[in-house]
PDB file of C-alpha atoms in Angstrom:
ATOM      1  CA  MET E   1     -45.103  17.428  23.341  1.00  0.00           C
ATOM      2  CA  ALA E   2     -43.015  14.508  24.416  1.00  0.00           C
ATOM      3  CA  GLY E   3     -43.395  12.999  20.988  1.00  0.00           C
ATOM      4  CA  THR E   4     -42.852  15.891  19.077  1.00  0.00           C
ATOM      5  CA  SER E   5     -39.365  16.509  20.811  1.00  0.00           C
ATOM      6  CA  SER E   6     -38.211  12.817  20.128  1.00  0.00           C
ATOM      7  CA  ALA E   7     -39.375  13.561  16.551  1.00  0.00           C
ATOM      8  CA  ARG E   8     -37.657  16.191  16.268  1.00  0.00           C
ATOM      9  CA  ILE E   9     -34.361  14.341  17.753  1.00  0.00           C
ATOM     10  CA  VAL E  10     -34.922  11.714  15.103  1.00  0.00           C
ATOM     11  CA  LEU E  11     -35.229  13.757  12.434  1.00  0.00           C
ATOM     12  CA  VAL E  12     -31.990  16.174  13.492  1.00  0.00           C
ATOM     13  CA  VAL E  13     -29.978  12.656  13.794  1.00  0.00           C
ATOM     14  CA  VAL E  14     -31.044  11.573  10.411  1.00  0.00           C
ATOM     15  CA  PHE E  15     -30.087  14.932   8.583  1.00  0.00           C
ATOM     16  CA  GLY E  16     -26.979  15.050  10.766  1.00  0.00           C
ATOM     17  CA  VAL E  17     -26.182  11.507   9.231  1.00  0.00           C
ATOM     18  CA  LEU E  18     -27.051  12.267   5.747  1.00  0.00           C
ATOM     19  CA  ALA E  19     -24.881  15.564   6.016  1.00  0.00           C
ATOM     20  CA  LEU E  20     -21.882  13.752   7.179  1.00  0.00           C
ATOM     21  CA  ILE E  21     -22.368  10.954   4.111  1.00  0.00           C
ATOM     22  CA  GLY E  22     -23.032  13.450   2.024  1.00  0.00           C
ATOM     23  CA  SER E  23     -19.833  15.732   2.772  1.00  0.00           C
ATOM     24  CA  ALA E  24     -17.603  12.552   3.187  1.00  0.00           C
ATOM     25  CA  GLN E  25     -18.545  11.521  -0.516  1.00  0.00           C
ATOM     26  CA  ALA E  26     -18.099  15.435  -1.826  1.00  0.00           C
ATOM     27  CA  GLN E  27     -14.348  15.636  -0.501  1.00  0.00           C
ATOM     28  CA  LEU E  28     -13.463  13.497  -3.374  1.00  0.00           C
ATOM     29  CA  GLN E  29     -14.305  15.577  -6.332  1.00  0.00           C
ATOM     30  CA  MET E  30     -13.833  16.544  -9.762  1.00  0.00           C
ATOM     31  CA  ASN E  31     -11.565  19.632 -10.192  1.00  0.00           C
ATOM     32  CA  PHE E  32     -11.072  19.532  -6.135  1.00  0.00           C
ATOM     33  CA  TYR E  33      -7.986  21.777  -6.782  1.00  0.00           C
ATOM     34  CA  ALA E  34      -9.719  24.403  -8.863  1.00  0.00           C
ATOM     35  CA  SER E  35      -9.482  27.093  -6.318  1.00  0.00           C
ATOM     36  CA  SER E  36      -6.841  26.238  -4.014  1.00  0.00           C
ATOM     37  CA  CYS E  37      -4.156  25.236  -7.169  1.00  0.00           C
ATOM     38  CA  PRO E  38      -5.745  25.938 -10.330  1.00  0.00           C
ATOM     39  CA  LYS E  39      -2.895  24.886 -12.273  1.00  0.00           C
ATOM     40  CA  ALA E  40      -2.361  21.503 -10.521  1.00  0.00           C
ATOM     41  CA  GLU E  41      -3.544  18.937 -12.961  1.00  0.00           C
ATOM     42  CA  GLN E  42      -2.302  20.680 -15.879  1.00  0.00           C
ATOM     43  CA  ILE E  43       1.360  20.654 -14.062  1.00  0.00           C
ATOM     44  CA  VAL E  44       1.200  17.220 -14.104  1.00  0.00           C
ATOM     45  CA  LEU E  45      -0.055  16.266 -17.158  1.00  0.00           C
ATOM     46  CA  ASP E  46       2.852  18.588 -18.822  1.00  0.00           C
ATOM     47  CA  TYR E  47       5.114  17.096 -16.928  1.00  0.00           C
ATOM     48  CA  VAL E  48       3.923  13.772 -18.121  1.00  0.00           C
ATOM     49  CA  LYS E  49       3.524  14.188 -21.527  1.00  0.00           C
ATOM     50  CA  GLN E  50       7.368  16.188 -21.884  1.00  0.00           C
ATOM     51  CA  HIS E  51       8.716  12.994 -20.369  1.00  0.00           C
ATOM     52  CA  ILE E  52       6.375   9.387 -20.583  1.00  0.00           C
ATOM     53  CA  PRO E  53       6.924   9.462 -24.640  1.00  0.00           C
ATOM     54  CA  ASN E  54      10.825   9.174 -23.699  1.00  0.00           C
ATOM     55  CA  ALA E  55      10.000   6.273 -21.293  1.00  0.00           C
ATOM     56  CA  PRO E  56       6.528   4.738 -22.364  1.00  0.00           C
ATOM     57  CA  SER E  57       7.272   1.496 -20.452  1.00  0.00           C
ATOM     58  CA  LEU E  58       6.754   3.445 -17.058  1.00  0.00           C
ATOM     59  CA  ALA E  59       2.809   3.998 -18.145  1.00  0.00           C
ATOM     60  CA  ALA E  60       2.873   0.390 -17.027  1.00  0.00           C
ATOM     61  CA  SER E  61       5.064   1.079 -13.872  1.00  0.00           C
ATOM     62  CA  PHE E  62       2.616   3.941 -12.782  1.00  0.00           C
ATOM     63  CA  LEU E  63      -0.553   1.850 -13.732  1.00  0.00           C
ATOM     64  CA  ARG E  64       1.136  -1.177 -11.221  1.00  0.00           C
ATOM     65  CA  MET E  65       2.233   1.214  -8.566  1.00  0.00           C
ATOM     66  CA  HIS E  66      -1.120   2.904  -8.100  1.00  0.00           C
ATOM     67  CA  PHE E  67      -2.741  -0.519  -7.985  1.00  0.00           C
ATOM     68  CA  HIS E  68      -0.360  -1.846  -4.974  1.00  0.00           C
ATOM     69  CA  ASP E  69      -1.336   1.531  -3.352  1.00  0.00           C
ATOM     70  CA  CYS E  70      -4.572   1.196  -3.267  1.00  0.00           C
ATOM     71  CA  ILE E  71      -4.600  -2.450  -2.605  1.00  0.00           C
ATOM     72  CA  VAL E  72      -2.735  -1.623   0.918  1.00  0.00           C
ATOM     73  CA  ARG E  73      -4.544   0.615   3.430  1.00  0.00           C
ATOM     74  CA  GLY E  74      -6.450   2.297   0.325  1.00  0.00           C
ATOM     75  CA  CYS E  75      -5.212   4.893  -2.167  1.00  0.00           C
ATOM     76  CA  ASP E  76      -3.003   6.943   0.227  1.00  0.00           C
ATOM     77  CA  ALA E  77       0.415   6.921  -1.346  1.00  0.00           C
ATOM     78  CA  SER E  78       1.559   5.138   1.583  1.00  0.00           C
ATOM     79  CA  VAL E  79       3.569   2.683  -1.381  1.00  0.00           C
ATOM     80  CA  LEU E  80       6.151   5.940  -1.936  1.00  0.00           C
ATOM     81  CA  LEU E  81       7.078   6.232   1.661  1.00  0.00           C
ATOM     82  CA  ASN E  82      10.464   5.432   3.030  1.00  0.00           C
ATOM     83  CA  ASN E  83      11.406   3.724   5.975  1.00  0.00           C
ATOM     84  CA  THR E  84      14.563   3.663   8.339  1.00  0.00           C
ATOM     85  CA  SER E  85      14.076  -0.138   9.281  1.00  0.00           C
ATOM     86  CA  GLY E  86      13.437  -1.278   5.913  1.00  0.00           C
ATOM     87  CA  GLN E  87       9.599  -2.392   6.955  1.00  0.00           C
ATOM     88  CA  ALA E  88       7.700  -0.141   4.498  1.00  0.00           C
ATOM     89  CA  GLU E  89       5.246  -1.311   1.671  1.00  0.00           C
ATOM     90  CA  LYS E  90       7.878  -0.466  -1.097  1.00  0.00           C
ATOM     91  CA  ASN E  91      10.294  -3.311   0.683  1.00  0.00           C
ATOM     92  CA  ALA E  92       7.641  -5.600   0.147  1.00  0.00           C
ATOM     93  CA  VAL E  93       8.725  -8.409  -2.352  1.00  0.00           C
ATOM     94  CA  PRO E  94       6.093  -7.395  -4.798  1.00  0.00           C
ATOM     95  CA  ASN E  95       7.261  -3.701  -4.408  1.00  0.00           C
ATOM     96  CA  LEU E  96      10.970  -4.720  -5.501  1.00  0.00           C
ATOM     97  CA  THR E  97      10.532  -4.005  -8.853  1.00  0.00           C
ATOM     98  CA  LEU E  98       8.253  -0.730  -8.768  1.00  0.00           C
ATOM     99  CA  ARG E  99      10.056   1.926 -10.673  1.00  0.00           C
ATOM    100  CA  GLY E 100       9.389   5.675 -11.119  1.00  0.00           C
ATOM    101  CA  PHE E 101       9.562   6.893  -7.800  1.00  0.00           C
ATOM    102  CA  ASP E 102      11.475   9.735  -8.589  1.00  0.00           C
ATOM    103  CA  PHE E 103       9.288  10.646 -11.184  1.00  0.00           C
ATOM    104  CA  ILE E 104       6.587  11.146  -8.646  1.00  0.00           C
ATOM    105  CA  GLU E 105       9.007  13.003  -6.265  1.00  0.00           C
ATOM    106  CA  ARG E 106       9.856  15.661  -9.185  1.00  0.00           C
ATOM    107  CA  VAL E 107       6.205  16.088 -10.230  1.00  0.00           C
ATOM    108  CA  LYS E 108       5.574  16.796  -6.320  1.00  0.00           C
ATOM    109  CA  SER E 109       8.308  19.395  -6.089  1.00  0.00           C
ATOM    110  CA  LEU E 110       6.637  21.401  -9.073  1.00  0.00           C
ATOM    111  CA  LEU E 111       3.372  21.300  -7.461  1.00  0.00           C
ATOM    112  CA  GLU E 112       5.076  22.122  -4.052  1.00  0.00           C
ATOM    113  CA  ALA E 113       6.721  25.301  -5.894  1.00  0.00           C
ATOM    114  CA  GLU E 114       3.158  26.401  -6.828  1.00  0.00           C
ATOM    115  CA  CYS E 115       1.169  25.757  -4.354  1.00  0.00           C
ATOM    116  CA  PRO E 116       3.121  24.437  -1.074  1.00  0.00           C
ATOM    117  CA  GLY E 117       1.366  22.058   1.013  1.00  0.00           C
ATOM    118  CA  VAL E 118      -1.549  21.724  -1.253  1.00  0.00           C
ATOM    119  CA  VAL E 119      -1.572  18.752  -3.781  1.00  0.00           C
ATOM    120  CA  SER E 120      -1.154  15.152  -2.196  1.00  0.00           C
ATOM    121  CA  CYS E 121       0.851  12.530  -3.043  1.00  0.00           C
ATOM    122  CA  ALA E 122      -1.957  10.283  -3.162  1.00  0.00           C
ATOM    123  CA  ASP E 123      -3.497  12.242  -5.842  1.00  0.00           C
ATOM    124  CA  ILE E 124      -0.347  13.062  -7.916  1.00  0.00           C
ATOM    125  CA  LEU E 125       0.390   9.069  -8.185  1.00  0.00           C
ATOM    126  CA  THR E 126      -3.550   8.686  -9.420  1.00  0.00           C
ATOM    127  CA  LEU E 127      -3.127  11.270 -11.944  1.00  0.00           C
ATOM    128  CA  VAL E 128       0.367  10.485 -13.190  1.00  0.00           C
ATOM    129  CA  ALA E 129      -0.875   6.684 -13.618  1.00  0.00           C
ATOM    130  CA  ARG E 130      -4.016   7.919 -15.623  1.00  0.00           C
ATOM    131  CA  ASP E 131      -2.105  10.762 -17.566  1.00  0.00           C
ATOM    132  CA  SER E 132       0.919   7.947 -18.202  1.00  0.00           C
ATOM    133  CA  VAL E 133      -1.735   5.418 -19.930  1.00  0.00           C
ATOM    134  CA  VAL E 134      -3.596   8.135 -21.859  1.00  0.00           C
ATOM    135  CA  THR E 135      -0.006   9.630 -23.078  1.00  0.00           C
ATOM    136  CA  THR E 136       0.749   6.093 -24.567  1.00  0.00           C
ATOM    137  CA  GLY E 137      -2.447   5.807 -26.528  1.00  0.00           C
ATOM    138  CA  GLY E 138      -4.509   3.780 -23.759  1.00  0.00           C
ATOM    139  CA  PRO E 139      -8.017   4.683 -22.124  1.00  0.00           C
ATOM    140  CA  PHE E 140      -8.959   8.122 -20.408  1.00  0.00           C
ATOM    141  CA  TRP E 141     -10.773   7.892 -17.243  1.00  0.00           C
ATOM    142  CA  ASN E 142     -12.075  10.643 -14.443  1.00  0.00           C
ATOM    143  CA  VAL E 143      -9.838  11.224 -11.574  1.00  0.00           C
ATOM    144  CA  PRO E 144     -11.468  13.034  -8.987  1.00  0.00           C
ATOM    145  CA  THR E 145      -9.379  14.482  -6.325  1.00  0.00           C
ATOM    146  CA  GLY E 146      -9.181  15.548  -2.556  1.00  0.00           C
ATOM    147  CA  ARG E 147      -7.127  12.148  -1.442  1.00  0.00           C
ATOM    148  CA  ARG E 148      -5.051  12.620   1.528  1.00  0.00           C
ATOM    149  CA  ASP E 149      -1.702  11.103   2.062  1.00  0.00           C
ATOM    150  CA  GLY E 150      -1.476   7.977   4.949  1.00  0.00           C
ATOM    151  CA  VAL E 151       1.092   8.092   7.435  1.00  0.00           C
ATOM    152  CA  ILE E 152       1.685   4.303   7.811  1.00  0.00           C
ATOM    153  CA  SER E 153       3.551   2.165   5.463  1.00  0.00           C
ATOM    154  CA  ASN E 154       3.701  -1.247   6.513  1.00  0.00           C
ATOM    155  CA  ILE E 155       5.674  -4.299   4.354  1.00  0.00           C
ATOM    156  CA  THR E 156       3.248  -6.910   5.925  1.00  0.00           C
ATOM    157  CA  LYS E 157      -0.035  -5.625   4.888  1.00  0.00           C
ATOM    158  CA  ALA E 158       1.613  -5.034   1.277  1.00  0.00           C
ATOM    159  CA  ASN E 159       2.991  -8.737   1.337  1.00  0.00           C
ATOM    160  CA  THR E 160      -0.676 -10.003   2.152  1.00  0.00           C
ATOM    161  CA  ASN E 161      -3.014  -7.521   0.333  1.00  0.00           C
ATOM    162  CA  ILE E 162      -1.143  -7.559  -3.103  1.00  0.00           C
ATOM    163  CA  PRO E 163      -2.051 -10.561  -5.607  1.00  0.00           C
ATOM    164  CA  SER E 164       0.777 -12.979  -6.359  1.00  0.00           C
ATOM    165  CA  PRO E 165       1.650 -14.326  -9.956  1.00  0.00           C
ATOM    166  CA  PHE E 166       1.027 -17.589  -8.651  1.00  0.00           C
ATOM    167  CA  HIS E 167      -2.290 -16.775  -7.396  1.00  0.00           C
ATOM    168  CA  ASN E 168      -5.517 -18.860  -8.190  1.00  0.00           C
ATOM    169  CA  PHE E 169      -8.546 -17.490  -8.993  1.00  0.00           C
ATOM    170  CA  THR E 170     -10.342 -18.126  -5.751  1.00  0.00           C
ATOM    171  CA  THR E 171      -7.156 -16.313  -3.937  1.00  0.00           C
ATOM    172  CA  LEU E 172      -7.475 -13.598  -6.508  1.00  0.00           C
ATOM    173  CA  LEU E 173     -11.144 -12.479  -5.897  1.00  0.00           C
ATOM    174  CA  THR E 174     -10.754 -12.865  -2.226  1.00  0.00           C
ATOM    175  CA  LEU E 175      -8.033 -10.126  -2.611  1.00  0.00           C
ATOM    176  CA  PHE E 176     -10.261  -7.687  -4.710  1.00  0.00           C
ATOM    177  CA  SER E 177     -13.349  -8.339  -2.504  1.00  0.00           C
ATOM    178  CA  ASN E 178     -11.766  -7.585   0.797  1.00  0.00           C
ATOM    179  CA  GLN E 179     -10.953  -4.162  -0.798  1.00  0.00           C
ATOM    180  CA  GLY E 180     -14.623  -3.545  -2.260  1.00  0.00           C
ATOM    181  CA  LEU E 181     -13.395  -4.794  -5.876  1.00  0.00           C
ATOM    182  CA  ASN E 182     -15.455  -7.439  -7.756  1.00  0.00           C
ATOM    183  CA  LEU E 183     -14.829 -10.331 -10.497  1.00  0.00           C
ATOM    184  CA  THR E 184     -15.461  -7.488 -13.155  1.00  0.00           C
ATOM    185  CA  ASP E 185     -12.851  -5.292 -11.814  1.00  0.00           C
ATOM    186  CA  LEU E 186     -10.672  -8.396 -11.605  1.00  0.00           C
ATOM    187  CA  VAL E 187     -10.906  -8.917 -15.036  1.00  0.00           C
ATOM    188  CA  LEU E 188     -10.640  -5.510 -16.356  1.00  0.00           C
ATOM    189  CA  LEU E 189      -7.610  -4.375 -14.172  1.00  0.00           C
ATOM    190  CA  SER E 190      -5.552  -7.467 -15.194  1.00  0.00           C
ATOM    191  CA  GLY E 191      -6.138  -5.994 -18.597  1.00  0.00           C
ATOM    192  CA  GLY E 192      -3.497  -3.440 -17.800  1.00  0.00           C
ATOM    193  CA  HIS E 193      -1.070  -6.590 -18.222  1.00  0.00           C
ATOM    194  CA  THR E 194      -1.500  -5.492 -21.938  1.00  0.00           C
ATOM    195  CA  ILE E 195       1.348  -2.822 -21.762  1.00  0.00           C
ATOM    196  CA  GLY E 196       3.114  -4.580 -18.345  1.00  0.00           C
ATOM    197  CA  ILE E 197       6.157  -6.367 -18.279  1.00  0.00           C
ATOM    198  CA  SER E 198       7.975  -8.709 -15.908  1.00  0.00           C
ATOM    199  CA  HIS E 199      10.858 -10.739 -14.995  1.00  0.00           C
ATOM    200  CA  CYS E 200      11.318 -14.382 -15.106  1.00  0.00           C
ATOM    201  CA  PRO E 201      11.290 -15.020 -10.980  1.00  0.00           C
ATOM    202  CA  ALA E 202       7.333 -14.578 -11.797  1.00  0.00           C
ATOM    203  CA  VAL E 203       7.141 -17.399 -14.329  1.00  0.00           C
ATOM    204  CA  SER E 204       9.887 -19.697 -13.716  1.00  0.00           C
ATOM    205  CA  ARG E 205       7.986 -21.969 -11.395  1.00  0.00           C
ATOM    206  CA  ARG E 206       5.534 -22.853 -14.737  1.00  0.00           C
ATOM    207  CA  LEU E 207       8.644 -23.315 -17.012  1.00  0.00           C
ATOM    208  CA  TYR E 208      10.813 -25.319 -14.488  1.00  0.00           C
ATOM    209  CA  ASN E 209       8.971 -26.929 -11.444  1.00  0.00           C
ATOM    210  CA  SER E 210       5.563 -27.944 -12.582  1.00  0.00           C
ATOM    211  CA  THR E 211       4.184 -31.512 -13.051  1.00  0.00           C
ATOM    212  CA  GLY E 212       3.937 -31.347 -16.935  1.00  0.00           C
ATOM    213  CA  PRO E 213       6.761 -32.759 -19.639  1.00  0.00           C
ATOM    214  CA  GLY E 214      10.208 -30.826 -18.884  1.00  0.00           C
ATOM    215  CA  GLY E 215       8.385 -29.329 -15.735  1.00  0.00           C
ATOM    216  CA  ILE E 216       6.294 -27.167 -17.822  1.00  0.00           C
ATOM    217  CA  ASP E 217       2.965 -26.299 -16.550  1.00  0.00           C
ATOM    218  CA  PRO E 218       0.241 -28.123 -18.196  1.00  0.00           C
ATOM    219  CA  THR E 219      -1.832 -25.230 -18.462  1.00  0.00           C
ATOM    220  CA  MET E 220       0.315 -23.080 -20.641  1.00  0.00           C
ATOM    221  CA  ASP E 221       0.730 -23.697 -24.245  1.00  0.00           C
ATOM    222  CA  SER E 222       3.735 -26.003 -24.441  1.00  0.00           C
ATOM    223  CA  GLU E 223       4.812 -23.917 -27.699  1.00  0.00           C
ATOM    224  CA  TYR E 224       4.808 -20.391 -25.564  1.00  0.00           C
ATOM    225  CA  ALA E 225       6.587 -22.318 -22.825  1.00  0.00           C
ATOM    226  CA  GLU E 226       9.174 -23.857 -24.772  1.00  0.00           C
ATOM    227  CA  ASN E 227       9.990 -20.409 -26.354  1.00  0.00           C
ATOM    228  CA  LEU E 228      10.732 -18.569 -22.987  1.00  0.00           C
ATOM    229  CA  LYS E 229      12.851 -21.457 -21.618  1.00  0.00           C
ATOM    230  CA  ALA E 230      14.833 -21.332 -25.039  1.00  0.00           C
ATOM    231  CA  ASN E 231      15.061 -17.537 -25.682  1.00  0.00           C
ATOM    232  CA  LYS E 232      14.306 -15.357 -22.205  1.00  0.00           C
ATOM    233  CA  CYS E 233      14.215 -17.665 -19.124  1.00  0.00           C
ATOM    234  CA  LYS E 234      17.274 -19.966 -20.158  1.00  0.00           C
ATOM    235  CA  THR E 235      17.599 -20.781 -16.368  1.00  0.00           C
ATOM    236  CA  ALA E 236      15.591 -21.729 -13.283  1.00  0.00           C
ATOM    237  CA  SER E 237      17.638 -18.848 -11.638  1.00  0.00           C
ATOM    238  CA  ASP E 238      17.088 -16.158 -14.328  1.00  0.00           C
ATOM    239  CA  ASN E 239      16.251 -12.936 -12.039  1.00  0.00           C
ATOM    240  CA  THR E 240      17.064 -10.354 -14.506  1.00  0.00           C
ATOM    241  CA  THR E 241      15.533 -11.167 -18.347  1.00  0.00           C
ATOM    242  CA  ILE E 242      12.732  -8.829 -19.010  1.00  0.00           C
ATOM    243  CA  LEU E 243       9.866 -10.470 -20.102  1.00  0.00           C
ATOM    244  CA  GLU E 244       6.391  -8.961 -21.912  1.00  0.00           C
ATOM    245  CA  MET E 245       3.260  -9.744 -20.724  1.00  0.00           C
ATOM    246  CA  ASP E 246       1.471  -8.905 -24.079  1.00  0.00           C
ATOM    247  CA  PRO E 247       4.288 -10.206 -26.593  1.00  0.00           C
ATOM    248  CA  GLY E 248       4.202  -8.251 -29.958  1.00  0.00           C
ATOM    249  CA  SER E 249       1.322  -5.747 -28.715  1.00  0.00           C
ATOM    250  CA  ARG E 250       3.140  -4.401 -25.412  1.00  0.00           C
ATOM    251  CA  LYS E 251       3.251  -0.899 -26.405  1.00  0.00           C
ATOM    252  CA  THR E 252      -0.182  -0.645 -27.483  1.00  0.00           C
ATOM    253  CA  PHE E 253      -3.337  -0.774 -25.166  1.00  0.00           C
ATOM    254  CA  ASP E 254      -5.417  -3.356 -26.104  1.00  0.00           C
ATOM    255  CA  LEU E 255      -7.224  -6.507 -26.121  1.00  0.00           C
ATOM    256  CA  SER E 256      -4.770  -8.954 -27.464  1.00  0.00           C
ATOM    257  CA  TYR E 257      -3.948  -9.781 -24.116  1.00  0.00           C
ATOM    258  CA  TYR E 258      -7.238 -11.650 -23.365  1.00  0.00           C
ATOM    259  CA  SER E 259      -6.874 -13.177 -26.457  1.00  0.00           C
ATOM    260  CA  LEU E 260      -3.491 -14.756 -25.345  1.00  0.00           C
ATOM    261  CA  LEU E 261      -5.527 -15.864 -22.475  1.00  0.00           C
ATOM    262  CA  LEU E 262      -7.729 -17.902 -24.534  1.00  0.00           C
ATOM    263  CA  LYS E 263      -4.655 -19.702 -26.170  1.00  0.00           C
ATOM    264  CA  ARG E 264      -3.120 -20.281 -23.101  1.00  0.00           C
ATOM    265  CA  ARG E 265      -0.467 -18.114 -23.359  1.00  0.00           C
ATOM    266  CA  GLY E 266      -0.854 -15.687 -20.127  1.00  0.00           C
ATOM    267  CA  LEU E 267       2.470 -15.323 -18.835  1.00  0.00           C
ATOM    268  CA  PHE E 268       1.651 -15.472 -14.831  1.00  0.00           C
ATOM    269  CA  GLN E 269      -0.310 -17.769 -12.978  1.00  0.00           C
ATOM    270  CA  SER E 270      -2.566 -15.322 -11.756  1.00  0.00           C
ATOM    271  CA  ASP E 271      -3.370 -14.995 -15.440  1.00  0.00           C
ATOM    272  CA  ALA E 272      -4.195 -18.013 -16.491  1.00  0.00           C
ATOM    273  CA  ALA E 273      -6.302 -18.030 -13.443  1.00  0.00           C
ATOM    274  CA  LEU E 274      -8.874 -15.844 -15.283  1.00  0.00           C
ATOM    275  CA  THR E 275      -9.908 -18.646 -17.542  1.00  0.00           C
ATOM    276  CA  THR E 276     -10.717 -20.905 -14.770  1.00  0.00           C
ATOM    277  CA  ASP E 277     -14.158 -19.495 -13.776  1.00  0.00           C
ATOM    278  CA  SER E 278     -16.624 -19.492 -15.971  1.00  0.00           C
ATOM    279  CA  THR E 279     -18.017 -16.231 -15.163  1.00  0.00           C
ATOM    280  CA  SER E 280     -14.640 -14.739 -15.697  1.00  0.00           C
ATOM    281  CA  LEU E 281     -14.372 -16.640 -18.868  1.00  0.00           C
ATOM    282  CA  ALA E 282     -17.619 -15.479 -20.224  1.00  0.00           C
ATOM    283  CA  PHE E 283     -16.388 -11.557 -19.573  1.00  0.00           C
ATOM    284  CA  ILE E 284     -13.518 -12.081 -21.474  1.00  0.00           C
ATOM    285  CA  ASN E 285     -14.981 -13.692 -24.343  1.00  0.00           C
ATOM    286  CA  GLN E 286     -17.645 -10.696 -24.145  1.00  0.00           C
ATOM    287  CA  LEU E 287     -14.527  -8.026 -24.202  1.00  0.00           C
ATOM    288  CA  LEU E 288     -13.234 -10.191 -27.223  1.00  0.00           C
ATOM    289  CA  THR E 289     -16.463 -10.210 -29.083  1.00  0.00           C
ATOM    290  CA  SER E 290     -17.299  -6.229 -28.167  1.00  0.00           C
ATOM    291  CA  PRO E 291     -15.822  -3.348 -30.074  1.00  0.00           C
ATOM    292  CA  PRO E 292     -12.316  -1.940 -28.528  1.00  0.00           C
ATOM    293  CA  GLN E 293     -14.096   1.109 -27.435  1.00  0.00           C
ATOM    294  CA  PHE E 294     -16.191  -1.137 -24.882  1.00  0.00           C
ATOM    295  CA  PHE E 295     -13.161  -2.229 -23.008  1.00  0.00           C
ATOM    296  CA  PHE E 296     -11.641   1.005 -22.969  1.00  0.00           C
ATOM    297  CA  ASP E 297     -14.995   2.460 -21.387  1.00  0.00           C
ATOM    298  CA  GLU E 298     -15.267  -0.622 -18.633  1.00  0.00           C
ATOM    299  CA  PHE E 299     -11.652  -0.346 -18.013  1.00  0.00           C
ATOM    300  CA  ALA E 300     -11.871   3.518 -17.267  1.00  0.00           C
ATOM    301  CA  LYS E 301     -15.089   2.364 -14.754  1.00  0.00           C
ATOM    302  CA  ALA E 302     -12.728   0.249 -12.910  1.00  0.00           C
ATOM    303  CA  MET E 303      -9.995   2.442 -12.507  1.00  0.00           C
ATOM    304  CA  GLU E 304     -12.002   5.005 -11.128  1.00  0.00           C
ATOM    305  CA  LYS E 305     -13.979   2.426  -8.786  1.00  0.00           C
ATOM    306  CA  MET E 306     -10.204   1.288  -7.689  1.00  0.00           C
ATOM    307  CA  GLY E 307      -8.789   5.055  -7.301  1.00  0.00           C
ATOM    308  CA  ARG E 308     -11.842   5.467  -4.461  1.00  0.00           C
ATOM    309  CA  VAL E 309     -10.648   2.426  -2.377  1.00  0.00           C
ATOM    310  CA  ASN E 310     -10.524   3.431   1.229  1.00  0.00           C
ATOM    311  CA  VAL E 311      -9.020   6.933   0.503  1.00  0.00           C
ATOM    312  CA  LYS E 312      -8.273   9.240   3.046  1.00  0.00           C
ATOM    313  CA  THR E 313     -10.109  12.840   2.713  1.00  0.00           C
ATOM    314  CA  GLY E 314     -10.793  15.708   5.003  1.00  0.00           C
ATOM    315  CA  SER E 315      -8.798  16.065   8.109  1.00  0.00           C
ATOM    316  CA  GLU E 316      -7.461  12.471   7.776  1.00  0.00           C
ATOM    317  CA  GLY E 317      -3.877  11.875   7.344  1.00  0.00           C
ATOM    318  CA  GLN E 318      -1.976  14.815   6.131  1.00  0.00           C
ATOM    319  CA  ILE E 319      -0.404  16.662   2.898  1.00  0.00           C
ATOM    320  CA  ARG E 320       3.149  15.136   2.626  1.00  0.00           C
ATOM    321  CA  LYS E 321       5.860  17.935   2.045  1.00  0.00           C
ATOM    322  CA  GLN E 322       7.849  15.072   0.091  1.00  0.00           C
ATOM    323  CA  CYS E 323       6.317  12.123  -1.119  1.00  0.00           C
ATOM    324  CA  ALA E 324       8.924   9.659   0.671  1.00  0.00           C
ATOM    325  CA  LEU E 325       8.661  11.276   3.984  1.00  0.00           C
ATOM    326  CA  VAL E 326       6.040  11.814   6.509  1.00  0.00           C
ATOM    327  CA  ASN E 327       5.706  15.281   7.774  1.00  0.00           C
ATOM    328  CA  ASN E 328       7.469  16.170  11.020  1.00  0.00           C
TER     329      ASN E 328
END
């Protein structure tokens, strides 16, 4: 009898654990708001389609905002929070150039009018990032929903976790691995730079304070570097000039970013770093020799994977009434 009872207890425990795992996975699912707010995803899409064509550069901004959110404490919209002491994630150095917070807040107000207290800011940011990229001609990816909003936003975590344009390959891969993302994800998500823009401080070190002739980074194509110095970042102290990360093709989500890397014309040190690892370089060559749809499909998988990083579901976190503020 004792053996039978023990067996029953073990079975109960096993099935209980399986049930918990199953429910945790099920809480992030496609069409999560189908019954609680049926029009939610359409409201987001309609707003994006109405406004992004007039400001297509915001697609890159939302892609970056989504990544910066997920890489710090998971995809919980903590990047959207304000903090009276200036210690929120949005105050971190990598986030000072983020744009589009007001856009997210306007989408949130539409959803609050439709279904008060139902749709999370974390899901809104994830959907807006996807819909913005698609609206500007980029790939579609699935966005399972059901994320909850975090209540903590930490400037130190943001400064530590978010990859820098100055990082080498080893550091980049470590930061990605810390979030359950791998080398393939690193290469693919970097491909979002095909529609990206930046500013001179992210590259001035490569142009003025490196070891090559004239202070130019020897790993950067000299003609490209001289052109940047002559026409864009004319001084080492320029903080305002906007730079295209994929010159000549910035408005098109395509493979030209990777082609530029092989020509040593990646803007950031972290872009150039992708060619310093043999496995990463082999994958870049695979992307370039495959049909463009292969890149779109693989990028979509990486984005969906990133959107699941350390999400809060069920009773974790909250559903904020305003994306910039924790509920009282």
